[in-house]
XYZ file of N, CA and C in Angstrom:
666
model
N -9.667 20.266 -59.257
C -8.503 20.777 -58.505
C -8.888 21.036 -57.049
N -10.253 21.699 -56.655
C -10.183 21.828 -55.723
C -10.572 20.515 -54.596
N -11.372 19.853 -55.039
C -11.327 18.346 -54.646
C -10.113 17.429 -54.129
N -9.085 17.761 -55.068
C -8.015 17.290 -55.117
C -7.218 17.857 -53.542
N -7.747 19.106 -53.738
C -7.036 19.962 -52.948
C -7.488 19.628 -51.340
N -8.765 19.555 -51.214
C -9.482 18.831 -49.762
C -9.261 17.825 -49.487
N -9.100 17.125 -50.659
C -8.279 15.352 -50.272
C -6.764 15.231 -49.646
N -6.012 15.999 -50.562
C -4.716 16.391 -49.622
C -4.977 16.613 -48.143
N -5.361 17.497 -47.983
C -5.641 18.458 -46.606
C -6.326 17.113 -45.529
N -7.035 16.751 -45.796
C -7.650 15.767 -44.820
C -6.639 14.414 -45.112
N -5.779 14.038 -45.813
C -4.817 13.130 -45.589
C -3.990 13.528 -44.793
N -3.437 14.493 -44.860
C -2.397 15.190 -44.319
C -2.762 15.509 -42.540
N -4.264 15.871 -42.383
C -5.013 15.529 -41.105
C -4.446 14.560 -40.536
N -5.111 13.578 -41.111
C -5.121 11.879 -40.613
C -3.414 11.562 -40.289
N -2.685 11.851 -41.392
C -1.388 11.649 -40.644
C -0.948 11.956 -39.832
N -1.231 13.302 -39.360
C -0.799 14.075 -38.384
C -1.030 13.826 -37.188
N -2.469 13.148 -36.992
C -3.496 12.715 -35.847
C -2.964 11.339 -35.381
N -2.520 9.996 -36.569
C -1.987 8.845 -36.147
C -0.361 9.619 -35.958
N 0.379 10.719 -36.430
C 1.694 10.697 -35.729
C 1.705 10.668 -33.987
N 0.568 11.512 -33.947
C 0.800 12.651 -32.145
C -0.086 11.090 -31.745
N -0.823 9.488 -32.120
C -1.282 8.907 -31.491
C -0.104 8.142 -31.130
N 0.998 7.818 -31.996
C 2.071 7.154 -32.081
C 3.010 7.557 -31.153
N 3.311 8.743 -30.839
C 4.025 9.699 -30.235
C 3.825 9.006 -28.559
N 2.201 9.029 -28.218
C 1.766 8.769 -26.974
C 1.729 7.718 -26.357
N 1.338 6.395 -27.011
C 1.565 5.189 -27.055
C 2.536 4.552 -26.877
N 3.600 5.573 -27.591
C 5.050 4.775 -27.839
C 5.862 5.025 -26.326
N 5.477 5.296 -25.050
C 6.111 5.338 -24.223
C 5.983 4.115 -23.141
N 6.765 3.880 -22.803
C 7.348 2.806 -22.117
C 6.529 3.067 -20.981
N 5.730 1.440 -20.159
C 5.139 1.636 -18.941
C 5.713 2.383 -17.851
N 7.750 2.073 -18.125
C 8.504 2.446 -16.794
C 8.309 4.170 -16.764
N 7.892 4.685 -17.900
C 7.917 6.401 -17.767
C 6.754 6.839 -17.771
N 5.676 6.251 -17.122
C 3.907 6.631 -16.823
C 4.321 7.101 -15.155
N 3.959 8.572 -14.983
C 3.641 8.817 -13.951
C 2.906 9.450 -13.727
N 2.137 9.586 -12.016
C 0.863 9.766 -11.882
C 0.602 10.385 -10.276
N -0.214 11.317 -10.381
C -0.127 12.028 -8.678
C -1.022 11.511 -7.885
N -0.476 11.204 -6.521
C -1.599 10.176 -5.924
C -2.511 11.711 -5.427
N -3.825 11.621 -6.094
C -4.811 12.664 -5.262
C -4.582 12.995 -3.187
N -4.360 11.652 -2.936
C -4.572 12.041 -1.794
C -3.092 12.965 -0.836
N -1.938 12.044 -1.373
C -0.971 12.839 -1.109
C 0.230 14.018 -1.671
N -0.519 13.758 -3.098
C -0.051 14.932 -4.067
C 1.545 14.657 -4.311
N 1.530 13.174 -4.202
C 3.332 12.570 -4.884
C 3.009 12.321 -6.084
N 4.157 11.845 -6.761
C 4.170 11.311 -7.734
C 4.349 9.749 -7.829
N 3.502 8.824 -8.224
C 3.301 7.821 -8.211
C 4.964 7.496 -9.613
N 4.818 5.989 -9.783
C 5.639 5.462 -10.496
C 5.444 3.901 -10.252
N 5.565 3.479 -11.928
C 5.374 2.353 -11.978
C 7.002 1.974 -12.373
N 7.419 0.202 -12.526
C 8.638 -0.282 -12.318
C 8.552 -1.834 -13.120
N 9.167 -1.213 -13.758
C 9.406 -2.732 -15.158
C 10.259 -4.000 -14.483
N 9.967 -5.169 -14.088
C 10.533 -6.011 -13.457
C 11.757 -6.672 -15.099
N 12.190 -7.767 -14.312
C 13.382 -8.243 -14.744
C 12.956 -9.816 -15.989
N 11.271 -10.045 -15.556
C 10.703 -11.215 -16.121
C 9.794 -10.968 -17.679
N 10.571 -10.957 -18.456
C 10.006 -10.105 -19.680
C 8.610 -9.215 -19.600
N 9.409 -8.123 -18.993
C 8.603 -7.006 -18.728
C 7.424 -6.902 -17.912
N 7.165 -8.089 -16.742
C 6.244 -7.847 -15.911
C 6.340 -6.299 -14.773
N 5.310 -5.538 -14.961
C 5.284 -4.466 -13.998
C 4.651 -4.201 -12.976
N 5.379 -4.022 -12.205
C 4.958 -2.631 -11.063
C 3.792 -1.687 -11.120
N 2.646 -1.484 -11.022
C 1.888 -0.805 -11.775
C 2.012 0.518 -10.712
N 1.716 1.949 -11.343
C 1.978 2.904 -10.410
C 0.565 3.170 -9.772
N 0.034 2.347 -10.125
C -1.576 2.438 -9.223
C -1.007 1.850 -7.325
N -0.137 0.706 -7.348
C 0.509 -0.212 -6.428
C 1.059 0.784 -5.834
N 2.175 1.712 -6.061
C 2.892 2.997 -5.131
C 1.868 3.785 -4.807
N 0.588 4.376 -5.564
C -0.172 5.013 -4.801
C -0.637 4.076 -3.808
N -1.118 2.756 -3.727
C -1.645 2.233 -2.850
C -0.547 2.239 -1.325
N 0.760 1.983 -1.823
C 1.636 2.244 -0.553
C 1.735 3.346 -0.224
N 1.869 4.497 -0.752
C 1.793 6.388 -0.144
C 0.549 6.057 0.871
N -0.870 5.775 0.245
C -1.971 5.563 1.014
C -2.084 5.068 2.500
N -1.526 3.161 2.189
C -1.230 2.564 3.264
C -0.558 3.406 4.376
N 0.780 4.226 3.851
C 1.682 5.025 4.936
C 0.555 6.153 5.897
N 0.018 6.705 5.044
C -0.976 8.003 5.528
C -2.140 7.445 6.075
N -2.684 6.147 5.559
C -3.545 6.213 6.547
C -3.303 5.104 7.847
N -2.086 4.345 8.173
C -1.593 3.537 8.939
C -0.911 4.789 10.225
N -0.770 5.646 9.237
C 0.647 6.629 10.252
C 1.683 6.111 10.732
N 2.433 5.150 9.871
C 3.249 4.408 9.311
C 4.675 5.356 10.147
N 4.989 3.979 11.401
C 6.062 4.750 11.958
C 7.337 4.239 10.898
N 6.996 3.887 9.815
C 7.881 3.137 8.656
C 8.536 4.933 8.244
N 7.798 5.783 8.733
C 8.541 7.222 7.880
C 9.042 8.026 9.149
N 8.971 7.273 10.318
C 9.383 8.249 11.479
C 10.939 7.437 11.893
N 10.682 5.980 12.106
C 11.507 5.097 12.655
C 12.877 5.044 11.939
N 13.919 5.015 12.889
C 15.663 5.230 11.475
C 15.651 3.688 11.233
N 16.565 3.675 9.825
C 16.624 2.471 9.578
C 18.295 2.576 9.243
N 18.809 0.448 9.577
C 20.037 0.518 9.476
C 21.362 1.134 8.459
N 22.177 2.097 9.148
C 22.480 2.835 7.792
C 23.281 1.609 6.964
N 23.742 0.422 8.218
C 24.259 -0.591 7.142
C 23.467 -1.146 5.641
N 22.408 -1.315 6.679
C 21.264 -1.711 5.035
C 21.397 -0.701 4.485
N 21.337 0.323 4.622
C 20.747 1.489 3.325
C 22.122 1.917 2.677
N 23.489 1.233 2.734
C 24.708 1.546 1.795
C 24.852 0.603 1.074
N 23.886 -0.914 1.588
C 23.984 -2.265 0.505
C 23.069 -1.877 -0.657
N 22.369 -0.743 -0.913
C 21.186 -0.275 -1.549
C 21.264 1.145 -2.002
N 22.602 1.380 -1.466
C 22.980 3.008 -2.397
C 22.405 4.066 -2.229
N 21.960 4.097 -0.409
C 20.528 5.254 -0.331
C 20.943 5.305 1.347
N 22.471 5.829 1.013
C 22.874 6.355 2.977
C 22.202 6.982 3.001
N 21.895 7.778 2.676
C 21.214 9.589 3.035
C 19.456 8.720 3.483
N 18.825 7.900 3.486
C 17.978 8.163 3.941
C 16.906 8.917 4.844
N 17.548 8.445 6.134
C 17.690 9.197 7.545
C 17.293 10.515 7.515
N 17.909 11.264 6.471
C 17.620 12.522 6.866
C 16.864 13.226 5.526
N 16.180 11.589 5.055
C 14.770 12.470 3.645
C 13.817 13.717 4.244
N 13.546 13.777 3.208
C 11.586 14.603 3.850
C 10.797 13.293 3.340
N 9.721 13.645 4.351
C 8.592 12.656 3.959
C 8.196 12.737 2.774
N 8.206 12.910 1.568
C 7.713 12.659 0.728
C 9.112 11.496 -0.430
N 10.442 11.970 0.329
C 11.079 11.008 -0.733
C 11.003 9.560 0.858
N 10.628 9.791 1.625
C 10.756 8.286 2.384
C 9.564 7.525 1.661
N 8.375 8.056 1.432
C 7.403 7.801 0.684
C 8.011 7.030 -0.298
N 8.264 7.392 -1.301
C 9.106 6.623 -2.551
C 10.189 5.811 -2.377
N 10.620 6.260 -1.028
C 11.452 4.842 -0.972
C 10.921 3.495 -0.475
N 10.079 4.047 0.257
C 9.337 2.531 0.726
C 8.536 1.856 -0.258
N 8.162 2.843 -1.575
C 7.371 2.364 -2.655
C 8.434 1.502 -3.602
N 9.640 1.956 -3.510
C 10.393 1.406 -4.402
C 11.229 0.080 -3.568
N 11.050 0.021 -2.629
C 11.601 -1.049 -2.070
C 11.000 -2.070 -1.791
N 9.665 -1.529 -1.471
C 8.407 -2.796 -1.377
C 8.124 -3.498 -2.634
N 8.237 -2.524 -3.767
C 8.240 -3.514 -5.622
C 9.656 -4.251 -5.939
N 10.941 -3.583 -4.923
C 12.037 -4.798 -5.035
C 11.615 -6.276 -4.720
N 11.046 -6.246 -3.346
C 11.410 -7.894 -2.902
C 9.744 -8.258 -3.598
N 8.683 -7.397 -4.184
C 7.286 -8.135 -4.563
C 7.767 -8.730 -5.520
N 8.636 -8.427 -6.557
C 9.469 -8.963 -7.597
C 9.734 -10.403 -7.454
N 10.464 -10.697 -6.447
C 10.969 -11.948 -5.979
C 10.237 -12.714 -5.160
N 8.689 -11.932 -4.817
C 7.546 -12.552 -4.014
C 6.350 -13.439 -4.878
N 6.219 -12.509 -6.031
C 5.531 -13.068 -6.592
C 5.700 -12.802 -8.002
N 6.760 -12.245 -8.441
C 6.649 -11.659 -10.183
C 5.722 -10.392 -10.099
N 5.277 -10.130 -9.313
C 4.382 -8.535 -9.622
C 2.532 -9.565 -10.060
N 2.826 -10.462 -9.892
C 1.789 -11.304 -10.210
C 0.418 -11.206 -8.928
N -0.859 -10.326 -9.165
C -1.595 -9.797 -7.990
C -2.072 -10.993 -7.705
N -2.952 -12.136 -8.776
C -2.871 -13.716 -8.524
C -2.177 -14.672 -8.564
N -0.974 -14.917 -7.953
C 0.177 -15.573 -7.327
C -0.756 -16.665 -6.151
N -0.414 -17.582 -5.589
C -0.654 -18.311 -5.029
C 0.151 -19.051 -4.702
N 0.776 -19.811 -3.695
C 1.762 -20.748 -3.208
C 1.601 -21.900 -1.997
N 0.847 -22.968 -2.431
C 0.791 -23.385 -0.875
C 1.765 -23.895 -0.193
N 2.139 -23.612 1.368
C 3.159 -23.922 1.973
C 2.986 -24.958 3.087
N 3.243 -25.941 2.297
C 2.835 -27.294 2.643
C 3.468 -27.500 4.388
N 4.010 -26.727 4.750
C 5.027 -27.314 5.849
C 3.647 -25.865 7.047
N 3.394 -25.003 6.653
C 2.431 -24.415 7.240
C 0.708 -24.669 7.058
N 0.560 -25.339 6.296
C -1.029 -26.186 5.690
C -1.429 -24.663 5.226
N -1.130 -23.746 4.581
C -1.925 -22.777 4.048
C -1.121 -21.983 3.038
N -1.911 -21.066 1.731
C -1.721 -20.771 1.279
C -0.935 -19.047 1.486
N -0.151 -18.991 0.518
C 0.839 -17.298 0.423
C 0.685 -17.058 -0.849
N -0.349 -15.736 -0.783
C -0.925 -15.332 -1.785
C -0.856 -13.948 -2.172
N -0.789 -13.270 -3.093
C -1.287 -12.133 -3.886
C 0.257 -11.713 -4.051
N 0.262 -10.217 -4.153
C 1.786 -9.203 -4.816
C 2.895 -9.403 -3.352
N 2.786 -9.783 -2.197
C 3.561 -9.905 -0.875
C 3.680 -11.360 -0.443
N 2.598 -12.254 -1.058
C 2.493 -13.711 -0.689
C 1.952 -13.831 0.903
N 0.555 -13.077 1.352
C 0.348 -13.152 2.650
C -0.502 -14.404 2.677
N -0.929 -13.832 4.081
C -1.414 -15.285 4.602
C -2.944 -14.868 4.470
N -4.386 -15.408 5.075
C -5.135 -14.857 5.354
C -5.474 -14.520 7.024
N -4.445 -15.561 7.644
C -4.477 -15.701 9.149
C -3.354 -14.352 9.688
N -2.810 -13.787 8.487
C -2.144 -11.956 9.184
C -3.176 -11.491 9.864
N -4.115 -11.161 9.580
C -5.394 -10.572 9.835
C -5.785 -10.405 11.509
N -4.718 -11.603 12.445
C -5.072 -11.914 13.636
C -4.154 -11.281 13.856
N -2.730 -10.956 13.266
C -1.067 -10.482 14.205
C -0.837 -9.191 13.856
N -1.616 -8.501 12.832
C -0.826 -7.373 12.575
C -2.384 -5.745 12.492
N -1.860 -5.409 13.052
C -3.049 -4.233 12.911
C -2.734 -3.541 11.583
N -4.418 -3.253 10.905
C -4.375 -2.972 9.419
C -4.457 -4.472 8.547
N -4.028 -4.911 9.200
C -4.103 -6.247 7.718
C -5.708 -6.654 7.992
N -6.389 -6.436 7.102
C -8.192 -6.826 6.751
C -8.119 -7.557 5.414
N -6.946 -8.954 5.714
C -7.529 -9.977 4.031
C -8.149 -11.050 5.013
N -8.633 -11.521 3.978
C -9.498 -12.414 3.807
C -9.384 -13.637 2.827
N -10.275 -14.367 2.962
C -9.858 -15.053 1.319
C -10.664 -14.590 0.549
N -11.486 -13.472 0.453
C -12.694 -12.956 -0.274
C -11.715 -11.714 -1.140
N -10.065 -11.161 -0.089
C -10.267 -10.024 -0.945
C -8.330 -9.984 -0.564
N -7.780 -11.330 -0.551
C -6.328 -11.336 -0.430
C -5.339 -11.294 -1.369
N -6.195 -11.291 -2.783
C -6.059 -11.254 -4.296
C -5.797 -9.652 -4.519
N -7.094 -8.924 -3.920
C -6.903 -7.491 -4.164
C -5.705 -6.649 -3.928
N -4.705 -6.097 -4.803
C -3.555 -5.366 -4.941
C -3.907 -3.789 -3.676
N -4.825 -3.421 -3.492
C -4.984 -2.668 -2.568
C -5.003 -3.165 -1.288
N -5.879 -4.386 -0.782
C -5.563 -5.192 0.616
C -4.305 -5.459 1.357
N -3.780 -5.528 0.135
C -2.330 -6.846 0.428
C -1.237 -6.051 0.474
N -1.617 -5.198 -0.046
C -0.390 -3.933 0.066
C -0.410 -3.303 1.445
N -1.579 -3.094 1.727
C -2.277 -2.396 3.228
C -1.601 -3.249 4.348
N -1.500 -4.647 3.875
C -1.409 -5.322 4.887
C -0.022 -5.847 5.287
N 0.670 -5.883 3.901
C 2.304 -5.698 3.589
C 3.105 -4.893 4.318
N 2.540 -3.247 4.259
C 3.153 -2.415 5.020
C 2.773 -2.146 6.056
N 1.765 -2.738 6.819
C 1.498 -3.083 8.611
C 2.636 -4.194 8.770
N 2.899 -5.221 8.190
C 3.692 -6.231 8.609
C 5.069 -5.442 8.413
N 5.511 -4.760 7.268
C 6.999 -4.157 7.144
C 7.301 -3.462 8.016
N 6.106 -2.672 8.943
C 6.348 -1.383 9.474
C 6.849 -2.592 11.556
N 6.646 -3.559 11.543
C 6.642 -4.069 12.634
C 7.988 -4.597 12.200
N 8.309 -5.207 11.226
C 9.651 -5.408 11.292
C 10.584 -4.647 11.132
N 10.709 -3.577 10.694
C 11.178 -2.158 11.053
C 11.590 -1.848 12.330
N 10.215 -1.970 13.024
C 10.191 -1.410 14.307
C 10.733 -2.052 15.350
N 11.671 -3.403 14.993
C 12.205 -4.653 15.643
C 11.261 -4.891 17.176
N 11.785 -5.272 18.113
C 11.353 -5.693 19.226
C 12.885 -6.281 19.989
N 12.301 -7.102 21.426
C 13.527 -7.361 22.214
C 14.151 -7.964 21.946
N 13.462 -8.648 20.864
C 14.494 -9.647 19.700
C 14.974 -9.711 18.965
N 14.417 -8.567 18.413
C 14.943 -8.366 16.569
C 15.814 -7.014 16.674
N 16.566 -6.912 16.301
C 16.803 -5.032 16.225
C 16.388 -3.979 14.846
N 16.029 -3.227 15.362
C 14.980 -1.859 14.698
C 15.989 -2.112 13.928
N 15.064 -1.650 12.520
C 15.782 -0.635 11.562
C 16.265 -1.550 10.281
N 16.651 -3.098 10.322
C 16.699 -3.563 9.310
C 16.036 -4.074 8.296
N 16.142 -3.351 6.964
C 15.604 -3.926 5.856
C 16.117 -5.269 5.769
N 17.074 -5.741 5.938
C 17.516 -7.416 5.437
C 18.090 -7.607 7.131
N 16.948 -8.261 8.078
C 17.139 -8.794 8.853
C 18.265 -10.150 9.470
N 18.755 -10.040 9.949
C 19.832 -11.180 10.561
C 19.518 -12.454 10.753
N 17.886 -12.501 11.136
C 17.029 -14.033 11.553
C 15.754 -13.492 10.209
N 15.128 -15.159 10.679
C 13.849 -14.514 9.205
C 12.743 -13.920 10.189
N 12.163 -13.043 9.946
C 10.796 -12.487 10.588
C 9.863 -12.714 9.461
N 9.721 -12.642 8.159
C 8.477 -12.482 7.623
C 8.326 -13.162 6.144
N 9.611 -11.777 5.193
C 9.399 -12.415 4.082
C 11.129 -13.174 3.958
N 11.008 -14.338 3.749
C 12.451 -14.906 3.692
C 13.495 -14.171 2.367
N 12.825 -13.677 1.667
C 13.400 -12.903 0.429
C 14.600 -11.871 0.791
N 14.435 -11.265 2.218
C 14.734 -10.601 2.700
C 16.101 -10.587 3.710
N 16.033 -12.269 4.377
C 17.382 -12.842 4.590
C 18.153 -13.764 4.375
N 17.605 -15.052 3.638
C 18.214 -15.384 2.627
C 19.438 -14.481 1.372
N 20.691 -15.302 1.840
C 21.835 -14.665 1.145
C 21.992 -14.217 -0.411
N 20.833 -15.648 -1.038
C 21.002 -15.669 -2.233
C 19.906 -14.755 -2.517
N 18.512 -14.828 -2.540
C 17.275 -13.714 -2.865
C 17.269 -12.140 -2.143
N 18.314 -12.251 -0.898
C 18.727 -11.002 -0.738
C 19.587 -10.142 -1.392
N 20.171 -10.563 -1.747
C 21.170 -10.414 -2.961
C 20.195 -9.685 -4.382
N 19.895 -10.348 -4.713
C 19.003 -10.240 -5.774
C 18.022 -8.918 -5.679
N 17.180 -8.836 -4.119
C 16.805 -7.295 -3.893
C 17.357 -6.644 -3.900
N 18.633 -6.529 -3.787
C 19.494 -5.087 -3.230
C 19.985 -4.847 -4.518
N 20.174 -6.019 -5.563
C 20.890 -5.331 -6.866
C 19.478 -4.624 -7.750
N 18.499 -5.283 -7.281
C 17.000 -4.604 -8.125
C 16.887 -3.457 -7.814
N 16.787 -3.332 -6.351
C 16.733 -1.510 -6.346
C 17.864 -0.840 -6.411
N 18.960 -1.061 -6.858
C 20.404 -0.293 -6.871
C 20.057 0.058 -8.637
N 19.711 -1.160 -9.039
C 19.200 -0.744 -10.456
C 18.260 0.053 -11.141
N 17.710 0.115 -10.193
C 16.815 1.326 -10.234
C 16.459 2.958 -9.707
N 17.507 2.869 -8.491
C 17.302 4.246 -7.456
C 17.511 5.344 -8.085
N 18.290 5.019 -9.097
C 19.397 6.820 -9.726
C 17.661 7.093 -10.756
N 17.314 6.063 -11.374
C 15.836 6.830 -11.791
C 14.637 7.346 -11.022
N 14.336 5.975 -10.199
C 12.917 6.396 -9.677
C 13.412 6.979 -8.461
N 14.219 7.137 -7.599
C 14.815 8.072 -6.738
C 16.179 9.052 -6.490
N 16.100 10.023 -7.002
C 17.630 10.512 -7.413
C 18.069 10.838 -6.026
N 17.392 11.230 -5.070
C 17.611 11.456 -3.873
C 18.743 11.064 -3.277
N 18.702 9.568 -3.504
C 19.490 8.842 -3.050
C 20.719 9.017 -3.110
N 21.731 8.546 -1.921
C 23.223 8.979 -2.592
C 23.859 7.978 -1.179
């Protein structure tokens, strides 16, 4: 009997131990979140539309990063309130830095979506430029000469931390328009960089990705 009785007890263990493993496991990549040490946000990862390729929330810490250590006039500079009502996020303008943070994280995994699938080894050669557009943004390795902050290479243009670094030096200049371009648009009028962005049809396609997503990963928004 009492044998009997310790055998129960340690079954009843074991079940208990695979329930609470089941419990933990069983959550969906899109609800893993995570505090970036350095800026004390909350990271977030983002389930794409291509049977379940993701966003990893390691990638948003890498953009919080990029912002803080670029000093990213991407969180000072206004952006068009026209763009930001095609995207369900008027109120930008007047965030705190920490939800502009997340918005630039969540907007930069919209168009990587349509850049590369979230795919960090993506590759594309663009035969009409003789070189390759590579990694989660599809850069070049020749950014490296136009944009301050971009340090790829072909040794390290693969790396999801580089390319991100170097993504949001290039976003933060088209942001920042010039005598040609005007400040402030996310979906530019002419192409500057990533065509995803003014193209009618793949623009389209960003603005419904993050509309599909803002009321979760940013409630802010309105």
């Amino acid at each position: 009997m009492r044998i009997l009785t310790i055998t129960f007890l340690f079954l009843f263990l074991v079940s208990c131990s695979n329930s609470d493993s089941t419990l933990t496991t069983n959550a969906t990549p899109d609800e893993v979140r995570e505090t970036d040490p350095i800026t004390g946000i909350q990271s977030f990862s983002v389930i794409g539309d291509y049977n379940g390729n993701l966003w990893k929330s390691e990638w948003t810490t890498h953009v919080y990063d990029a912002l803080e250590d670029q000093n990213s006039a991407l969180l000072d500079n206004e952006v068009s309130s026209y763009d930001l009502s095609l995207i369900n996020c008027g109120n930008y303008n007047s965030f705190s830095r920490e939800n502009k943070m997340k918005f630039w994280a969540l907007f930069m995994a919209s168009f990587s979506h349509y850049e590369s699938s979230y795919n960090p080894n993506e590759r594309y050669w663009e035969s009409s430029l003789g070189k390759y557009s590579e990694g989660l943004f599809q850069l070049s390795t020749s950014d490296s000469n136009y944009y301050t902050f971009c340090n790829v290479d072909s040794s390290n243009i693969l790396n999801p931390k580089e390319n991100i670094q170097c993504a949001v030096a290039i976003l933060d200049v088209q942001i920042d328009g010039s005598t040609r371009r005007e400040s402030g648009r996310l979906f530019p009028n002419s192409y500057f960089y990533w065509s995803v962005l003014t193209r009618s049809s793949s623009k389209s396609k960003v603005i419904n990705y993050f509309k599909n997503r803002v009321k979760q990963k940013l409630p802010a928004c309105s």
